Amino acid sequence: LEKNEIPEYINHRVKVACRSKNGKLPVTFTPGGVDALFNLTKGTPRVINILCDRALLAGYVAESHAIDEQMVYKCAREINL
C-alpha cells in the first residue's frame, strides 16, 4: 500500500472489528502513528495487520483512544520488527 492508503485501510479494519452503532471510531491512529506504520511495514498489508493488532491491544491496555508513533514503535520492538 502507498502511505496515503494506510489510514483508510486501518480505519476500515477498526470499523469492521468494532461495529460501532454511531459510525464513530472508538480508536484512531495519529498521523505520527500512521507514519510509523508505513516506515516499519513499507506498506505490506500482512505486516500492517500484525502491527496494528499489537498496537490496538496496547492501546486497549493503556486505555488510550489514540495510537501514536511511540506506541507503534514499542509494539514493533516487541515483535522484533
PDB file of C-alpha atoms in Angstrom:
ATOM      1  CA  LEU A   1       0.000   0.000   0.000  1.00  0.00           C
ATOM      2  CA  GLU A   2       1.025   3.585  -0.535  1.00  0.00           C
ATOM      3  CA  LYS A   3       1.415   5.807   2.525  1.00  0.00           C
ATOM      4  CA  ASN A   4      -1.764   7.750   1.739  1.00  0.00           C
ATOM      5  CA  GLU A   5      -3.793   4.492   1.574  1.00  0.00           C
ATOM      6  CA  ILE A   6      -2.858   3.293   5.063  1.00  0.00           C
ATOM      7  CA  PRO A   7      -5.263   5.496   7.116  1.00  0.00           C
ATOM      8  CA  GLU A   8      -8.278   4.294   5.112  1.00  0.00           C
ATOM      9  CA  TYR A   9      -7.084   0.679   5.376  1.00  0.00           C
ATOM     10  CA  ILE A  10      -6.671   0.953   9.164  1.00  0.00           C
ATOM     11  CA  ASN A  11      -9.995   2.745   9.644  1.00  0.00           C
ATOM     12  CA  HIS A  12     -11.787   0.052   7.659  1.00  0.00           C
ATOM     13  CA  ARG A  13     -10.272  -2.658   9.854  1.00  0.00           C
ATOM     14  CA  VAL A  14     -11.282  -0.810  13.037  1.00  0.00           C
ATOM     15  CA  LYS A  15     -14.846  -0.272  11.734  1.00  0.00           C
ATOM     16  CA  VAL A  16     -15.245  -3.967  10.922  1.00  0.00           C
ATOM     17  CA  ALA A  17     -13.816  -5.043  14.274  1.00  0.00           C
ATOM     18  CA  CYS A  18     -15.839  -2.630  16.410  1.00  0.00           C
ATOM     19  CA  ARG A  19     -19.190  -2.411  14.636  1.00  0.00           C
ATOM     20  CA  SER A  20     -19.934   0.951  16.238  1.00  0.00           C
ATOM     21  CA  LYS A  21     -23.616   1.906  16.122  1.00  0.00           C
ATOM     22  CA  ASN A  22     -22.972   5.620  15.667  1.00  0.00           C
ATOM     23  CA  GLY A  23     -20.286   5.203  12.991  1.00  0.00           C
ATOM     24  CA  LYS A  24     -17.663   6.899  15.144  1.00  0.00           C
ATOM     25  CA  LEU A  25     -14.386   5.036  15.535  1.00  0.00           C
ATOM     26  CA  PRO A  26     -13.578   4.228  19.173  1.00  0.00           C
ATOM     27  CA  VAL A  27      -9.846   4.356  18.460  1.00  0.00           C
ATOM     28  CA  THR A  28      -7.735   6.166  15.889  1.00  0.00           C
ATOM     29  CA  PHE A  29      -4.141   6.207  14.742  1.00  0.00           C
ATOM     30  CA  THR A  30      -2.491   9.626  14.923  1.00  0.00           C
ATOM     31  CA  PRO A  31      -0.686  10.945  11.836  1.00  0.00           C
ATOM     32  CA  GLY A  32       2.587  10.034  13.579  1.00  0.00           C
ATOM     33  CA  GLY A  33       1.248   6.542  14.229  1.00  0.00           C
ATOM     34  CA  VAL A  34       0.406   6.137  10.549  1.00  0.00           C
ATOM     35  CA  ASP A  35       3.881   7.385   9.568  1.00  0.00           C
ATOM     36  CA  ALA A  36       5.453   4.860  11.929  1.00  0.00           C
ATOM     37  CA  LEU A  37       3.328   2.063  10.481  1.00  0.00           C
ATOM     38  CA  PHE A  38       4.400   2.950   6.966  1.00  0.00           C
ATOM     39  CA  ASN A  39       8.075   3.286   7.888  1.00  0.00           C
ATOM     40  CA  LEU A  40       8.107  -0.077   9.656  1.00  0.00           C
ATOM     41  CA  THR A  41       5.969  -2.079   7.220  1.00  0.00           C
ATOM     42  CA  LYS A  42       6.839  -0.472   3.878  1.00  0.00           C
ATOM     43  CA  GLY A  43       3.111  -0.731   3.110  1.00  0.00           C
ATOM     44  CA  THR A  44       2.876  -4.533   3.271  1.00  0.00           C
ATOM     45  CA  PRO A  45      -0.727  -5.289   4.294  1.00  0.00           C
ATOM     46  CA  ARG A  46       0.068  -8.511   6.190  1.00  0.00           C
ATOM     47  CA  VAL A  47       2.687  -6.753   8.316  1.00  0.00           C
ATOM     48  CA  ILE A  48       0.382  -3.754   8.812  1.00  0.00           C
ATOM     49  CA  ASN A  49      -2.277  -6.153  10.140  1.00  0.00           C
ATOM     50  CA  ILE A  50       0.115  -7.766  12.614  1.00  0.00           C
ATOM     51  CA  LEU A  51       1.474  -4.460  13.878  1.00  0.00           C
ATOM     52  CA  CYS A  52      -1.992  -2.846  14.077  1.00  0.00           C
ATOM     53  CA  ASP A  53      -3.332  -5.772  16.087  1.00  0.00           C
ATOM     54  CA  ARG A  54      -0.497  -5.395  18.586  1.00  0.00           C
ATOM     55  CA  ALA A  55      -0.870  -1.597  18.719  1.00  0.00           C
ATOM     56  CA  LEU A  56      -4.637  -1.808  19.231  1.00  0.00           C
ATOM     57  CA  LEU A  57      -4.127  -4.252  22.082  1.00  0.00           C
ATOM     58  CA  ALA A  58      -1.526  -1.923  23.622  1.00  0.00           C
ATOM     59  CA  GLY A  59      -3.950   0.993  23.273  1.00  0.00           C
ATOM     60  CA  TYR A  60      -6.677  -1.003  24.990  1.00  0.00           C
ATOM     61  CA  VAL A  61      -4.377  -1.935  27.868  1.00  0.00           C
ATOM     62  CA  ALA A  62      -3.276   1.702  28.204  1.00  0.00           C
ATOM     63  CA  GLU A  63      -6.916   2.857  27.976  1.00  0.00           C
ATOM     64  CA  SER A  64      -5.954   5.117  25.083  1.00  0.00           C
ATOM     65  CA  HIS A  65      -8.212   6.065  22.197  1.00  0.00           C
ATOM     66  CA  ALA A  66      -5.304   7.294  20.075  1.00  0.00           C
ATOM     67  CA  ILE A  67      -2.451   5.117  18.844  1.00  0.00           C
ATOM     68  CA  ASP A  68       0.636   7.268  18.362  1.00  0.00           C
ATOM     69  CA  GLU A  69       4.101   6.656  16.936  1.00  0.00           C
ATOM     70  CA  GLN A  70       5.624   5.814  20.316  1.00  0.00           C
ATOM     71  CA  MET A  71       3.098   3.033  20.845  1.00  0.00           C
ATOM     72  CA  VAL A  72       3.628   1.704  17.301  1.00  0.00           C
ATOM     73  CA  TYR A  73       7.423   1.674  17.642  1.00  0.00           C
ATOM     74  CA  LYS A  74       7.198  -0.008  21.056  1.00  0.00           C
ATOM     75  CA  CYS A  75       4.961  -2.726  19.636  1.00  0.00           C
ATOM     76  CA  ALA A  76       7.301  -3.182  16.660  1.00  0.00           C
ATOM     77  CA  ARG A  77      10.183  -3.819  19.053  1.00  0.00           C
ATOM     78  CA  GLU A  78       8.106  -6.378  20.931  1.00  0.00           C
ATOM     79  CA  ILE A  79       7.515  -8.390  17.746  1.00  0.00           C
ATOM     80  CA  ASN A  80      11.093  -7.886  16.510  1.00  0.00           C
ATOM     81  CA  LEU A  81      10.080  -5.840  13.513  1.00  0.00           C
TER      82      LEU A  81
END
